[in-house]
Structures are given as structure tokens and as C-alpha cells.
């Protein structure tokens, strides 16, 4: 297991880690926050391009994905109490947003390097969400 601040926070929480998949949770939290940053930066870079109108949908999907990733990362960071239905819904929404944003950014990746980088971050987050969903009940 890679030890990060996120894993340390999960492991030191008073609720303990019994029946908790620490690595998958930590990986998903990190991927969510990384993807939120990448999407925010990609939207900003798209706005700086000369032909912004061609990137209108990309910008919208970037911003939606950034918001959903940031929210999901925050929700997953909370361990007090139980709200598994909402947690799963947030992860599913995040995964969907990442898939849609990645697909759109991939359309522009040959022309805009920032879209290629963003698409990769989205695909990593999409996979982290899939991995976490596979181990939570």
C-alpha cells in the first residue's frame, strides 16, 4: 500500500478501518481531486484558445466534471456516520462525468495538449471510481 496523507487520515480516523478498502478509497479520493484540478485548468486553457466556440462543449463538460470530482472527493473523505446510498450515487455521477469529459477532450487532444492531459486524468478517475465501487457494499 502506498502511504500518503490521505491513507494516513483514513487509517487514523476514530472509526477505524475494519471492512474498509483503504487503498481503493485513498486512490479514488486522490484521483477525484487531481481530476478536478485538471478539468478546471483545461476549461481555463480552452478559454484561452483562439477558437473558443469550437470548445464550448468541452468547457462545459470540464466544469461539470471538476465540480462533481471535487464534491465526490470531499464526500469520500468523510467517514463519520453512514450514507452509503449517497456515496455510491456520488461515485457513479463522478464516473459518468469523467467518461463524458474524457471522450470530449479526446476529440481535441491532437490539437490541444491540455485536452490530452485532461482526458488522461479523467480516465484515471473513472477507473478509480470503478475500482472503489467494486469493493464497497
PDB file of C-alpha atoms in Angstrom:
ATOM      1  CA  UNK A   1       0.000   0.000   0.000  1.00  0.00           C
ATOM      2  CA  UNK A   2       1.271   3.437  -0.929  1.00  0.00           C
ATOM      3  CA  UNK A   3       1.289   5.558   2.180  1.00  0.00           C
ATOM      4  CA  UNK A   4       0.053   9.101   1.618  1.00  0.00           C
ATOM      5  CA  UNK A   5      -1.518  11.773   3.767  1.00  0.00           C
ATOM      6  CA  UNK A   6      -4.885  10.522   2.539  1.00  0.00           C
ATOM      7  CA  UNK A   7      -4.193   6.940   3.647  1.00  0.00           C
ATOM      8  CA  UNK A   8      -2.874   8.221   6.981  1.00  0.00           C
ATOM      9  CA  UNK A   9      -6.049  10.245   7.541  1.00  0.00           C
ATOM     10  CA  UNK A  10      -8.206   7.216   6.726  1.00  0.00           C
ATOM     11  CA  UNK A  11      -6.174   4.908   8.976  1.00  0.00           C
ATOM     12  CA  UNK A  12      -6.111   7.306  11.927  1.00  0.00           C
ATOM     13  CA  UNK A  13      -9.828   8.084  11.871  1.00  0.00           C
ATOM     14  CA  UNK A  14     -11.520   7.033  15.129  1.00  0.00           C
ATOM     15  CA  UNK A  15     -13.940   4.810  13.183  1.00  0.00           C
ATOM     16  CA  UNK A  16     -11.043   2.514  12.261  1.00  0.00           C
ATOM     17  CA  UNK A  17     -10.565   0.621   9.019  1.00  0.00           C
ATOM     18  CA  UNK A  18     -12.405  -2.646   9.668  1.00  0.00           C
ATOM     19  CA  UNK A  19     -14.036  -3.843   6.422  1.00  0.00           C
ATOM     20  CA  UNK A  20     -12.701  -0.748   4.670  1.00  0.00           C
ATOM     21  CA  UNK A  21     -10.688  -0.938   1.449  1.00  0.00           C
ATOM     22  CA  UNK A  22      -8.224   1.782   2.380  1.00  0.00           C
ATOM     23  CA  UNK A  23      -6.140   1.759  -0.808  1.00  0.00           C
ATOM     24  CA  UNK A  24      -9.116   1.904  -3.180  1.00  0.00           C
ATOM     25  CA  UNK A  25     -10.691   4.683  -1.115  1.00  0.00           C
ATOM     26  CA  UNK A  26      -7.450   6.678  -0.936  1.00  0.00           C
ATOM     27  CA  UNK A  27      -6.792   6.191  -4.658  1.00  0.00           C
ATOM     28  CA  UNK A  28     -10.282   7.376  -5.545  1.00  0.00           C
ATOM     29  CA  UNK A  29     -10.059  10.455  -3.329  1.00  0.00           C
ATOM     30  CA  UNK A  30      -6.694  11.391  -4.871  1.00  0.00           C
ATOM     31  CA  UNK A  31      -7.929  10.764  -8.420  1.00  0.00           C
ATOM     32  CA  UNK A  32     -11.023  12.894  -7.799  1.00  0.00           C
ATOM     33  CA  UNK A  33      -9.057  15.894  -6.576  1.00  0.00           C
ATOM     34  CA  UNK A  34      -6.431  15.532  -9.321  1.00  0.00           C
ATOM     35  CA  UNK A  35      -9.140  15.303 -11.968  1.00  0.00           C
ATOM     36  CA  UNK A  36     -10.974  18.332 -10.560  1.00  0.00           C
ATOM     37  CA  UNK A  37      -7.786  20.377 -10.908  1.00  0.00           C
ATOM     38  CA  UNK A  38      -7.062  19.080 -14.416  1.00  0.00           C
ATOM     39  CA  UNK A  39     -10.595  19.825 -15.599  1.00  0.00           C
ATOM     40  CA  UNK A  40     -10.575  23.322 -14.131  1.00  0.00           C
ATOM     41  CA  UNK A  41      -7.221  24.036 -15.777  1.00  0.00           C
ATOM     42  CA  UNK A  42      -8.374  22.543 -19.097  1.00  0.00           C
ATOM     43  CA  UNK A  43     -11.507  24.700 -19.128  1.00  0.00           C
ATOM     44  CA  UNK A  44      -9.347  27.748 -18.494  1.00  0.00           C
ATOM     45  CA  UNK A  45      -6.906  26.720 -21.247  1.00  0.00           C
ATOM     46  CA  UNK A  46      -9.821  26.159 -23.645  1.00  0.00           C
ATOM     47  CA  UNK A  47     -10.992  29.704 -22.925  1.00  0.00           C
ATOM     48  CA  UNK A  48      -7.541  30.972 -23.911  1.00  0.00           C
ATOM     49  CA  UNK A  49      -7.639  29.245 -27.305  1.00  0.00           C
ATOM     50  CA  UNK A  50      -8.327  31.352 -30.405  1.00  0.00           C
ATOM     51  CA  UNK A  51     -11.449  29.453 -31.494  1.00  0.00           C
ATOM     52  CA  UNK A  52     -13.332  29.132 -28.209  1.00  0.00           C
ATOM     53  CA  UNK A  53     -16.663  28.368 -29.878  1.00  0.00           C
ATOM     54  CA  UNK A  54     -15.292  25.003 -31.070  1.00  0.00           C
ATOM     55  CA  UNK A  55     -14.533  24.153 -27.440  1.00  0.00           C
ATOM     56  CA  UNK A  56     -17.814  25.282 -25.885  1.00  0.00           C
ATOM     57  CA  UNK A  57     -18.992  21.739 -25.036  1.00  0.00           C
ATOM     58  CA  UNK A  58     -15.540  20.775 -23.812  1.00  0.00           C
ATOM     59  CA  UNK A  59     -15.522  23.719 -21.416  1.00  0.00           C
ATOM     60  CA  UNK A  60     -18.976  22.828 -20.102  1.00  0.00           C
ATOM     61  CA  UNK A  61     -18.031  19.175 -19.556  1.00  0.00           C
ATOM     62  CA  UNK A  62     -14.724  20.222 -17.938  1.00  0.00           C
ATOM     63  CA  UNK A  63     -16.529  22.431 -15.437  1.00  0.00           C
ATOM     64  CA  UNK A  64     -19.238  19.859 -14.675  1.00  0.00           C
ATOM     65  CA  UNK A  65     -16.617  17.151 -14.199  1.00  0.00           C
ATOM     66  CA  UNK A  66     -14.462  19.384 -11.993  1.00  0.00           C
ATOM     67  CA  UNK A  67     -17.416  20.138  -9.716  1.00  0.00           C
ATOM     68  CA  UNK A  68     -18.510  16.503  -9.462  1.00  0.00           C
ATOM     69  CA  UNK A  69     -14.959  15.282  -8.827  1.00  0.00           C
ATOM     70  CA  UNK A  70     -14.326  17.871  -6.103  1.00  0.00           C
ATOM     71  CA  UNK A  71     -17.637  17.032  -4.447  1.00  0.00           C
ATOM     72  CA  UNK A  72     -17.027  13.282  -4.659  1.00  0.00           C
ATOM     73  CA  UNK A  73     -13.531  13.652  -3.208  1.00  0.00           C
ATOM     74  CA  UNK A  74     -14.976  15.616  -0.288  1.00  0.00           C
ATOM     75  CA  UNK A  75     -17.844  13.161   0.277  1.00  0.00           C
ATOM     76  CA  UNK A  76     -15.409  10.221   0.241  1.00  0.00           C
ATOM     77  CA  UNK A  77     -13.185  11.999   2.768  1.00  0.00           C
ATOM     78  CA  UNK A  78     -15.995  11.952   5.344  1.00  0.00           C
ATOM     79  CA  UNK A  79     -16.098   8.804   7.439  1.00  0.00           C
ATOM     80  CA  UNK A  80     -18.365   9.728  10.345  1.00  0.00           C
ATOM     81  CA  UNK A  81     -21.849   8.264  10.086  1.00  0.00           C
ATOM     82  CA  UNK A  82     -23.331   6.167   7.294  1.00  0.00           C
ATOM     83  CA  UNK A  83     -24.651   7.383   3.964  1.00  0.00           C
ATOM     84  CA  UNK A  84     -23.719   4.596   1.544  1.00  0.00           C
ATOM     85  CA  UNK A  85     -26.569   5.273  -0.899  1.00  0.00           C
ATOM     86  CA  UNK A  86     -25.450   8.866  -1.398  1.00  0.00           C
ATOM     87  CA  UNK A  87     -21.779   7.866  -1.520  1.00  0.00           C
ATOM     88  CA  UNK A  88     -22.443   5.327  -4.281  1.00  0.00           C
ATOM     89  CA  UNK A  89     -24.550   7.840  -6.213  1.00  0.00           C
ATOM     90  CA  UNK A  90     -21.750  10.420  -5.988  1.00  0.00           C
ATOM     91  CA  UNK A  91     -19.170   7.908  -7.212  1.00  0.00           C
ATOM     92  CA  UNK A  92     -21.443   6.876 -10.105  1.00  0.00           C
ATOM     93  CA  UNK A  93     -22.054  10.507 -11.068  1.00  0.00           C
ATOM     94  CA  UNK A  94     -18.345  11.234 -10.899  1.00  0.00           C
ATOM     95  CA  UNK A  95     -17.538   8.205 -13.034  1.00  0.00           C
ATOM     96  CA  UNK A  96     -20.117   9.264 -15.642  1.00  0.00           C
ATOM     97  CA  UNK A  97     -18.840  12.854 -15.741  1.00  0.00           C
ATOM     98  CA  UNK A  98     -15.267  11.631 -16.116  1.00  0.00           C
ATOM     99  CA  UNK A  99     -16.191   9.326 -19.001  1.00  0.00           C
ATOM    100  CA  UNK A 100     -18.072  12.098 -20.818  1.00  0.00           C
ATOM    101  CA  UNK A 101     -15.364  14.688 -20.236  1.00  0.00           C
ATOM    102  CA  UNK A 102     -12.608  12.293 -21.322  1.00  0.00           C
ATOM    103  CA  UNK A 103     -14.468  11.430 -24.529  1.00  0.00           C
ATOM    104  CA  UNK A 104     -14.899  15.118 -25.382  1.00  0.00           C
ATOM    105  CA  UNK A 105     -11.306  16.037 -24.527  1.00  0.00           C
ATOM    106  CA  UNK A 106     -10.036  13.107 -26.594  1.00  0.00           C
ATOM    107  CA  UNK A 107     -11.726  14.694 -29.637  1.00  0.00           C
ATOM    108  CA  UNK A 108      -9.480  17.756 -29.198  1.00  0.00           C
ATOM    109  CA  UNK A 109      -6.324  16.013 -27.928  1.00  0.00           C
ATOM    110  CA  UNK A 110      -4.484  16.108 -31.263  1.00  0.00           C
ATOM    111  CA  UNK A 111      -4.873  19.878 -31.468  1.00  0.00           C
ATOM    112  CA  UNK A 112      -4.745  20.850 -27.775  1.00  0.00           C
ATOM    113  CA  UNK A 113      -2.246  19.194 -25.432  1.00  0.00           C
ATOM    114  CA  UNK A 114      -4.183  20.369 -22.361  1.00  0.00           C
ATOM    115  CA  UNK A 115      -7.159  18.307 -23.566  1.00  0.00           C
ATOM    116  CA  UNK A 116      -4.949  15.211 -23.848  1.00  0.00           C
ATOM    117  CA  UNK A 117      -3.663  15.677 -20.292  1.00  0.00           C
ATOM    118  CA  UNK A 118      -7.193  16.275 -19.009  1.00  0.00           C
ATOM    119  CA  UNK A 119      -8.573  13.215 -20.787  1.00  0.00           C
ATOM    120  CA  UNK A 120      -5.905  11.060 -19.129  1.00  0.00           C
ATOM    121  CA  UNK A 121      -6.772  12.436 -15.678  1.00  0.00           C
ATOM    122  CA  UNK A 122     -10.466  11.790 -16.366  1.00  0.00           C
ATOM    123  CA  UNK A 123      -9.799   8.186 -17.427  1.00  0.00           C
ATOM    124  CA  UNK A 124      -7.731   7.585 -14.269  1.00  0.00           C
ATOM    125  CA  UNK A 125     -10.519   8.977 -12.102  1.00  0.00           C
ATOM    126  CA  UNK A 126     -13.156   6.978 -13.985  1.00  0.00           C
ATOM    127  CA  UNK A 127     -11.130   3.814 -13.290  1.00  0.00           C
ATOM    128  CA  UNK A 128     -10.597   4.716  -9.625  1.00  0.00           C
ATOM    129  CA  UNK A 129     -14.353   5.188  -9.228  1.00  0.00           C
ATOM    130  CA  UNK A 130     -14.983   1.812 -10.890  1.00  0.00           C
ATOM    131  CA  UNK A 131     -12.405   0.156  -8.626  1.00  0.00           C
ATOM    132  CA  UNK A 132     -13.935   1.660  -5.476  1.00  0.00           C
ATOM    133  CA  UNK A 133     -17.480   0.738  -6.486  1.00  0.00           C
ATOM    134  CA  UNK A 134     -16.361  -2.858  -6.986  1.00  0.00           C
ATOM    135  CA  UNK A 135     -15.238  -3.214  -3.364  1.00  0.00           C
ATOM    136  CA  UNK A 136     -17.869  -1.290  -1.399  1.00  0.00           C
ATOM    137  CA  UNK A 137     -21.128  -2.860  -0.361  1.00  0.00           C
TER     138      UNK A 137
END
